[in-house]
XYZ file of C-alpha atoms in Angstrom:
546
model
C -32.009 100.950 -113.027
C -32.009 102.703 -109.695
C -33.203 99.575 -108.223
C -29.945 97.814 -109.204
C -27.133 99.682 -109.021
C -23.801 97.858 -108.077
C -21.052 99.536 -105.853
C -18.599 98.866 -108.573
C -20.013 101.492 -110.535
C -19.245 104.129 -108.103
C -15.748 102.824 -107.454
C -13.916 104.352 -110.309
C -13.967 108.068 -109.124
C -10.650 109.369 -108.063
C -9.176 105.646 -108.835
C -5.936 105.512 -109.630
C -2.727 103.141 -110.192
C -1.752 103.110 -106.478
C -5.329 102.138 -105.346
C -5.249 99.320 -108.333
C -1.958 97.682 -106.848
C -3.610 97.418 -103.407
C -6.596 95.962 -104.728
C -4.750 93.471 -106.736
C -2.502 92.537 -103.935
C -5.365 92.209 -101.596
C -7.298 90.227 -104.018
C -4.337 88.001 -104.686
C -4.099 87.379 -100.624
C -7.722 86.799 -100.211
C -7.443 84.101 -103.066
C -4.676 82.167 -101.310
C -6.653 82.507 -98.130
C -10.061 81.016 -99.447
C -8.288 78.166 -101.183
C -8.123 75.735 -98.378
C -11.327 77.309 -96.445
C -13.378 76.812 -99.501
C -12.413 73.080 -99.755
C -12.748 72.539 -96.229
C -16.219 73.987 -96.279
C -17.199 71.977 -99.126
C -15.804 68.478 -97.457
C -17.412 69.510 -94.202
C -20.665 70.108 -96.386
C -20.579 66.471 -97.646
C -19.559 67.682 -101.139
C -16.269 67.445 -102.949
C -13.546 70.061 -102.383
C -14.133 71.618 -105.897
C -17.595 72.510 -104.971
C -16.260 74.892 -102.703
C -13.504 76.190 -105.007
C -16.114 76.593 -107.955
C -18.496 78.463 -105.731
C -15.833 80.845 -104.482
C -14.681 81.596 -108.095
C -18.193 81.997 -109.544
C -20.445 83.224 -106.958
C -17.381 85.221 -105.312
C -16.957 86.994 -108.514
C -20.735 87.642 -109.232
C -20.989 89.159 -105.662
C -17.965 91.485 -105.920
C -19.178 92.685 -109.412
C -22.774 93.089 -108.451
C -22.948 93.715 -104.846
C -23.819 96.585 -102.597
C -20.381 96.676 -100.400
C -17.085 97.819 -101.648
C -14.905 95.192 -100.187
C -16.970 92.437 -99.248
C -15.776 88.912 -100.292
C -18.366 86.219 -101.170
C -18.039 82.433 -101.345
C -18.908 79.242 -99.242
C -19.171 79.951 -95.480
C -18.832 77.954 -92.174
C -22.460 79.011 -91.296
C -23.729 76.975 -94.194
C -21.965 73.418 -93.255
C -24.620 72.150 -90.917
C -27.634 73.349 -93.434
C -25.863 71.868 -96.539
C -24.992 68.665 -94.898
C -28.492 68.105 -93.750
C -29.855 68.841 -97.229
C -27.439 66.645 -98.945
C -28.065 63.903 -96.075
C -31.869 64.291 -96.667
C -32.451 65.030 -100.025
C -29.001 64.478 -102.269
C -26.750 66.553 -103.964
C -28.990 67.180 -107.226
C -31.793 68.632 -104.828
C -29.086 70.839 -102.769
C -28.333 72.516 -106.169
C -32.154 73.388 -106.800
C -32.443 74.438 -103.339
C -29.363 76.865 -103.751
C -30.694 78.300 -107.008
C -34.333 78.630 -105.128
C -32.550 80.381 -102.413
C -31.005 82.526 -104.919
C -34.323 83.559 -106.214
C -35.774 84.368 -102.716
C -32.596 86.479 -102.037
C -33.073 88.445 -105.173
C -36.728 89.104 -104.577
C -35.728 90.100 -100.881
C -33.708 92.806 -102.340
C -35.789 93.600 -105.054
C -38.780 94.476 -102.800
C -36.468 96.523 -100.256
C -36.318 94.053 -97.526
C -32.680 94.302 -96.577
C -33.272 96.580 -93.934
C -35.655 94.263 -92.193
C -32.750 91.782 -91.483
C -31.343 94.222 -89.155
C -34.233 93.954 -86.916
C -33.445 90.165 -86.280
C -32.394 90.399 -82.280
C -28.709 90.269 -81.240
C -29.603 87.412 -78.955
C -31.054 85.368 -81.796
C -27.845 85.825 -84.106
C -25.314 85.051 -81.222
C -27.501 81.819 -80.238
C -27.419 80.475 -83.875
C -24.219 81.607 -84.445
C -22.510 79.643 -81.355
C -24.851 76.915 -82.134
C -23.574 76.613 -85.878
C -19.932 76.776 -84.363
C -20.469 73.863 -81.936
C -21.973 71.952 -84.864
C -19.188 72.518 -87.072
C -16.654 71.901 -84.387
C -18.478 68.463 -83.807
C -18.551 67.299 -87.620
C -14.776 67.657 -87.693
C -14.005 65.346 -84.816
C -13.984 62.396 -87.160
C -11.118 63.839 -89.420
C -9.555 65.372 -86.572
C -8.833 61.996 -84.837
C -8.768 60.050 -87.869
C -11.827 58.063 -86.986
C -12.881 54.872 -89.079
C -16.542 56.015 -89.867
C -18.104 55.487 -93.445
C -20.627 58.273 -92.935
C -21.669 60.863 -90.339
C -25.136 61.334 -89.470
C -26.648 64.888 -89.772
C -28.651 64.624 -86.549
C -26.936 65.611 -83.289
C -27.489 62.728 -81.190
C -26.951 60.105 -83.932
C -23.538 62.020 -84.530
C -22.513 61.929 -81.035
C -23.234 57.724 -80.723
C -21.630 57.360 -84.098
C -18.212 59.185 -82.792
C -18.502 57.418 -79.490
C -18.829 53.802 -81.174
C -15.675 54.738 -83.222
C -13.593 55.999 -80.441
C -11.168 53.212 -80.538
C -10.363 53.656 -84.062
C -8.360 56.718 -83.743
C -5.367 57.510 -86.087
C -2.569 58.544 -84.208
C -0.920 59.862 -87.099
C -3.861 62.069 -88.186
C -4.276 63.070 -84.644
C -0.853 64.250 -84.223
C -0.882 66.292 -87.784
C -4.259 67.786 -86.746
C -2.939 68.802 -83.485
C 0.134 70.499 -84.841
C -1.860 72.345 -87.444
C -4.129 73.762 -84.844
C -1.145 74.750 -82.632
C 0.621 76.106 -85.586
C -2.685 78.050 -86.287
C -3.172 79.340 -82.724
C 0.537 80.275 -82.456
C 0.672 82.030 -85.764
C -2.551 84.252 -84.957
C -0.533 85.020 -81.467
C 2.572 85.995 -82.817
C 1.456 87.369 -86.158
C 2.046 91.102 -85.238
C 5.779 90.184 -84.592
C 6.587 88.283 -87.808
C 7.233 91.066 -89.887
C 6.709 90.575 -93.569
C 5.411 86.999 -92.929
C 2.639 88.588 -90.983
C 0.767 89.205 -94.403
C 0.781 85.237 -94.732
C -2.599 83.997 -93.153
C -1.958 81.087 -90.736
C -4.654 78.878 -92.751
C -2.097 78.953 -95.816
C 0.837 78.147 -93.485
C -1.006 75.431 -91.782
C -2.237 73.629 -95.006
C 1.054 73.979 -96.671
C 3.157 72.706 -93.817
C 0.611 69.632 -93.293
C 0.777 69.174 -96.915
C 4.572 68.897 -97.252
C 4.757 66.867 -94.136
C 2.394 64.149 -95.534
C 4.001 64.064 -98.840
C 7.494 63.902 -98.043
C 6.861 61.131 -95.399
C 4.206 59.569 -97.137
C 1.834 59.566 -93.861
C -0.852 57.023 -93.460
C -3.894 59.747 -93.362
C -6.630 60.435 -95.547
C -5.976 63.066 -98.004
C -7.824 65.068 -100.997
C -6.267 62.575 -103.227
C -6.992 59.392 -101.530
C -10.714 60.435 -100.523
C -11.681 62.535 -103.593
C -8.869 61.816 -106.230
C -7.724 65.462 -106.187
C -9.508 68.449 -107.602
C -9.963 69.072 -111.374
C -7.792 71.338 -113.113
C -10.400 73.638 -114.780
C -13.971 75.040 -114.183
C -16.917 72.720 -114.865
C -19.244 73.190 -117.939
C -22.614 74.790 -117.647
C -25.002 71.868 -116.556
C -29.035 72.241 -116.452
C -30.567 71.357 -113.191
C -33.706 69.305 -113.607
C -36.512 71.306 -112.230
C -40.015 70.018 -111.584
C -42.822 71.251 -109.193
C -42.755 67.583 -107.754
C -39.136 68.011 -106.623
C -39.166 71.913 -105.746
C -41.970 71.610 -103.218
C -39.640 69.253 -100.961
C -36.962 71.858 -100.863
C -38.752 74.952 -100.377
C -38.238 75.122 -96.721
C -34.398 74.203 -97.029
C -34.205 76.911 -99.636
C -35.976 79.423 -97.635
C -33.637 78.490 -94.681
C -30.516 78.808 -96.924
C -31.657 82.296 -98.002
C -32.496 83.627 -94.423
C -29.130 82.624 -93.345
C -27.404 83.769 -96.312
C -29.390 87.119 -95.966
C -28.270 87.404 -92.070
C -24.787 86.496 -92.908
C -24.064 88.661 -95.835
C -25.550 91.881 -94.187
C -23.929 91.127 -90.905
C -20.623 90.964 -92.685
C -21.269 94.132 -94.788
C -22.086 95.972 -91.535
C -18.813 94.931 -90.119
C -16.893 95.893 -93.229
C -18.622 99.220 -92.816
C -17.199 99.945 -89.571
C -13.759 98.994 -90.678
C -13.663 101.321 -93.964
C -16.091 103.866 -92.563
C -18.587 103.464 -95.409
C -22.040 102.353 -95.638
C -23.299 99.391 -97.886
C -26.495 99.122 -99.991
C -28.154 96.142 -98.390
C -30.872 95.453 -100.979
C -28.096 95.774 -103.676
C -26.237 93.000 -101.621
C -29.332 90.842 -101.226
C -29.749 90.970 -105.224
C -26.160 90.132 -105.816
C -26.349 87.322 -103.456
C -29.447 86.245 -105.192
C -27.938 86.285 -108.545
C -24.631 84.343 -107.435
C -26.709 81.562 -105.852
C -28.988 81.153 -109.114
C -25.790 80.797 -111.135
C -23.464 79.030 -109.218
C -25.366 75.598 -108.868
C -25.391 75.261 -112.667
C -21.521 74.907 -112.421
C -21.929 72.593 -109.553
C -21.314 75.124 -106.720
C -22.760 75.094 -103.328
C -24.593 78.108 -101.422
C -22.713 81.394 -100.960
C -22.822 84.234 -98.872
C -20.558 87.168 -97.578
C -17.562 85.816 -95.302
C -16.401 87.612 -92.547
C -12.691 86.245 -92.385
C -12.381 86.899 -95.845
C -13.662 90.076 -95.751
C -11.640 91.162 -92.788
C -8.433 89.928 -94.535
C -9.454 91.973 -97.643
C -9.696 95.095 -95.750
C -6.564 94.482 -93.746
C -4.747 93.809 -97.026
C -5.515 97.204 -98.246
C -8.667 96.715 -100.579
C -10.907 99.715 -101.284
C -13.059 98.706 -104.049
C -14.666 95.478 -105.638
C -11.804 94.797 -107.707
C -10.020 93.071 -104.942
C -12.804 90.684 -105.023
C -12.773 89.975 -108.497
C -8.977 89.590 -108.417
C -9.820 87.141 -105.628
C -11.850 84.969 -107.930
C -9.227 85.027 -110.871
C -6.487 83.993 -108.420
C -8.518 81.111 -107.336
C -8.930 80.251 -111.074
C -5.256 80.555 -111.613
C -4.527 78.209 -108.869
C -6.796 75.463 -110.012
C -5.481 75.685 -113.678
C -2.069 75.351 -112.610
C -1.667 74.200 -109.282
C -4.426 71.536 -109.013
C -2.113 68.576 -108.835
C -0.648 69.901 -105.679
C -3.572 69.795 -103.899
C -4.018 65.693 -103.781
C -1.559 65.490 -100.657
C -3.536 68.034 -98.562
C -4.576 66.142 -95.384
C -7.989 66.082 -94.191
C -6.980 66.151 -90.626
C -5.378 69.557 -91.407
C -8.586 70.958 -92.994
C -10.362 69.634 -89.547
C -8.069 71.533 -87.415
C -8.412 74.647 -89.633
C -12.260 74.473 -89.482
C -12.159 73.894 -85.587
C -10.100 77.068 -85.397
C -12.451 78.655 -87.513
C -15.370 77.412 -85.532
C -14.039 78.583 -82.321
C -13.320 82.099 -83.689
C -16.623 82.679 -85.270
C -18.620 81.981 -81.982
C -19.161 84.631 -79.584
C -18.468 82.576 -76.324
C -17.793 85.541 -74.255
C -21.493 86.507 -74.459
C -22.061 83.149 -72.651
C -19.546 84.117 -70.028
C -21.427 87.356 -69.371
C -24.769 85.953 -69.363
C -25.506 87.105 -65.930
C -25.269 90.783 -66.912
C -28.343 90.319 -69.260
C -32.034 90.089 -68.473
C -33.750 86.781 -68.192
C -35.556 87.108 -71.438
C -32.387 87.718 -73.320
C -30.836 84.848 -71.670
C -33.840 82.688 -72.422
C -33.854 83.689 -76.043
C -30.167 83.118 -76.439
C -29.736 79.941 -74.998
C -33.092 78.560 -76.505
C -31.657 79.281 -80.042
C -28.350 77.869 -79.252
C -29.656 74.504 -77.984
C -32.294 74.062 -80.679
C -29.778 74.973 -83.180
C -27.549 72.070 -82.057
C -30.152 69.649 -81.186
C -33.066 70.222 -83.631
C -32.611 72.369 -86.832
C -31.584 75.959 -87.346
C -35.078 76.816 -88.891
C -36.801 75.835 -85.870
C -34.312 77.664 -83.673
C -34.735 81.011 -85.440
C -38.179 80.579 -85.411
C -38.494 80.038 -81.550
C -35.955 82.798 -81.151
C -37.888 85.445 -83.095
C -41.065 84.091 -81.203
C -39.490 84.600 -77.968
C -37.896 87.762 -78.725
C -41.409 88.952 -80.173
C -43.033 88.092 -76.734
C -40.213 89.863 -75.017
C -40.543 92.824 -77.013
C -44.487 93.045 -76.690
C -44.077 92.734 -72.969
C -41.702 95.600 -72.612
C -43.337 97.914 -74.788
C -46.569 97.302 -73.149
C -45.086 97.787 -69.722
C -43.914 101.205 -70.850
C -47.415 102.087 -71.835
C -49.415 103.848 -68.707
C -52.153 105.851 -67.687
C -52.807 108.249 -64.861
C -55.747 109.882 -63.401
C -55.443 113.792 -63.860
C -54.632 115.214 -60.234
C -56.740 117.998 -58.509
C -53.131 119.480 -57.699
C -53.072 120.281 -61.538
C -56.887 120.799 -62.255
C -58.202 122.171 -58.869
C -61.647 122.616 -60.569
C -61.830 118.825 -60.904
C -62.194 118.243 -56.988
C -65.738 119.758 -57.121
C -66.618 117.422 -59.868
C -65.302 114.239 -58.151
C -67.250 111.154 -59.555
C -69.021 113.249 -62.174
C -65.956 114.051 -64.383
C -62.593 111.854 -64.657
C -59.781 112.785 -66.867
C -57.152 110.360 -67.637
C -53.602 111.080 -69.294
C -52.300 107.757 -71.434
C -48.681 107.603 -72.315
C -46.781 105.475 -74.700
C -47.993 103.113 -77.530
C -51.464 101.660 -77.261
C -51.407 98.619 -79.300
C -52.719 95.037 -78.908
C -50.280 94.521 -76.132
C -51.603 97.361 -74.183
C -55.131 97.255 -74.759
C -55.764 96.707 -71.045
C -54.977 100.139 -70.501
C -58.391 100.963 -72.153
C -60.168 97.951 -70.355
C -59.076 99.348 -67.103
C -60.221 102.991 -67.613
C -63.700 101.091 -68.704
C -63.731 100.014 -65.270
C -63.123 103.518 -63.685
C -65.830 105.290 -65.638
C -67.366 108.652 -64.139
C -71.015 109.253 -64.229
C -70.988 112.338 -66.537
C -68.074 113.095 -68.610
C -65.018 111.092 -69.433
C -61.859 112.931 -70.506
C -59.062 111.047 -72.649
C -55.795 112.994 -72.899
C -53.900 111.280 -75.986
C -51.212 114.065 -76.125
C -48.416 111.561 -75.235
C -49.661 108.857 -77.234
C -47.112 107.773 -80.027
C -48.941 105.025 -81.648
C -52.469 103.454 -81.997
C -53.032 100.356 -83.937
C -56.113 98.709 -85.260
C -56.784 96.577 -82.144
C -56.361 99.590 -79.961
C -58.822 101.757 -82.213
C -61.433 98.744 -82.188
C -60.862 99.179 -78.115
C -61.432 102.758 -78.239
C -64.532 102.648 -80.430
C -65.982 99.984 -77.893
C -65.095 102.278 -75.030
C -66.877 105.166 -76.896
C -69.957 102.788 -77.246
C -70.024 101.974 -73.607
C -70.012 105.409 -72.741
C -72.747 106.261 -74.960
C -74.903 103.497 -73.616
C -74.405 104.590 -69.923
C -74.874 108.151 -71.185
C -71.355 109.426 -70.437
C -69.988 112.015 -72.875
C -66.471 111.104 -74.065
C -64.039 113.852 -74.719
C -60.846 113.250 -76.670
C -57.921 115.687 -76.343
C -54.425 116.097 -78.023
C -54.709 113.695 -80.954
C -51.954 114.229 -83.341
C -49.923 112.605 -86.314
C -50.323 108.863 -86.352
C -53.080 108.511 -83.450
C -54.863 111.200 -85.385
C -54.792 109.394 -88.775
C -55.745 106.155 -87.042
C -58.847 107.684 -85.556
C -59.778 109.298 -88.871
C -59.537 105.759 -90.647
C -60.912 103.965 -87.576
C -64.124 106.174 -87.615
C -63.870 107.627 -83.953
C -64.030 111.135 -84.916
C -67.083 110.884 -87.353
C -68.746 109.018 -84.213
C -67.695 111.826 -81.845
C -69.745 115.334 -81.831
C -67.323 118.376 -82.446
C -67.463 119.565 -79.162
C -65.966 116.216 -78.076
C -62.616 117.003 -79.682
C -60.155 119.263 -78.168
C -56.292 120.236 -78.655
C -55.322 119.767 -75.168
C -56.241 118.654 -71.932
C -56.821 121.996 -70.173
C -59.700 122.745 -72.790
C -61.017 119.272 -72.625
C -61.673 119.458 -68.715
C -63.128 122.919 -69.062
C -65.547 121.595 -71.475
C -66.302 118.654 -69.358
C -66.996 120.768 -66.144
C -69.012 122.966 -68.212
C -70.954 120.104 -69.587
C -71.629 118.785 -66.054
C -72.589 121.946 -64.651
C -75.349 122.254 -67.324
């Protein structure tokens, strides 16, 4: 049971009526905020608006009940739009549901095997690159509705999408454009002056923009696409459980998309949880959060839901509204359920142009554009990694972008760590006795980590061998890997073949354990191992004198 311990179980210590009131009010606020966003994310992903709402209700509730964060709000997220749209376009909605459930299994296993902390090792350059790339693609996907263009279906690929938008440029709906522009201006203005609005400042701009655009569209019967005209409205109730057809023949085609969904969901949820930790001065349980995300993504598709993860905007809103426990997230799901049970008919007049403006606003705010403006202050490898991931995300695929980004980051890391590893010849100033034995005895100090990327250090020492005794000081070596141990064994063999005695000094901790496991200590005589360089050089000079 220690492996599965939701934060909710620890939230009732010292809990009282005042905290409950704050959680309820925060949950209601976030529920109202989540409604237009959930619908917008679903529509932009090529799904019906109710798919987003059902996901926010079911997956959002499960994430709050089972999660490892006290205040994180789960549900459909903008980061998934591009991936989900591509899956729907290539594999169909049925296979999206299967891929979502499979991603849930992967997420649960990641948490079960304690892999949550590994997600933190993904470099910031990779995260910024794909986040900004996704933001661009979200904005591009909303151009059609923002301008009211007459396009039957938007392609998932970047260049085809650009070509399609260009071909339909002369079909702009001026009414839809005015409505979307008005919504965008309202969103920006509300954000800019929200602090000066008194009590109204608690109402999110997305709710104001959606409500205003809906009222204007309904009152004036504007000739624009709405949820009612496009989808026939939203159902006033939750869907029934429906089994997803599962077969190996189908599953094997969506393994790659499922892994992408799981990886992206893990990154988004844990990134969101870390942001929440900084705001509430708490620490989330990353592995528990992944298991909760896994359960939510396994269950949600059986009720027509889409992929879910932690959502930064709604989580921050939840915290700012006074939430302190997962109760607020549960109330957020109940609020959405009540809204669709009693207010579903009101959604039919929500214009898609207004939702497009909201998504463009969300995309702009989710991107870290300042990092691009400050690129000059970063090193070339950092810039190369960030820009590669950014452009590959836009042009090719998020999976390819992350793979290339991690590869570049991996190469950069190896290069930098290997550059920190070095060796130097022990000087006569430190050991005057070496001067009399120059050419016969050589002592080298090695610093840093000796791993496969720094094996060249041992190869260079091999080219500088003395004629009688070689002393290696490993006191300042913090790590040795298998490749480097093999290289040390090869150096020992070379010394043996040339009649040179090898003395090793300063082995401690991990290098010592590696020397034992690699068999180096078995191959060296007892009088070839010393605790420090001073004793090693003394023994070497004595051997040479003899």
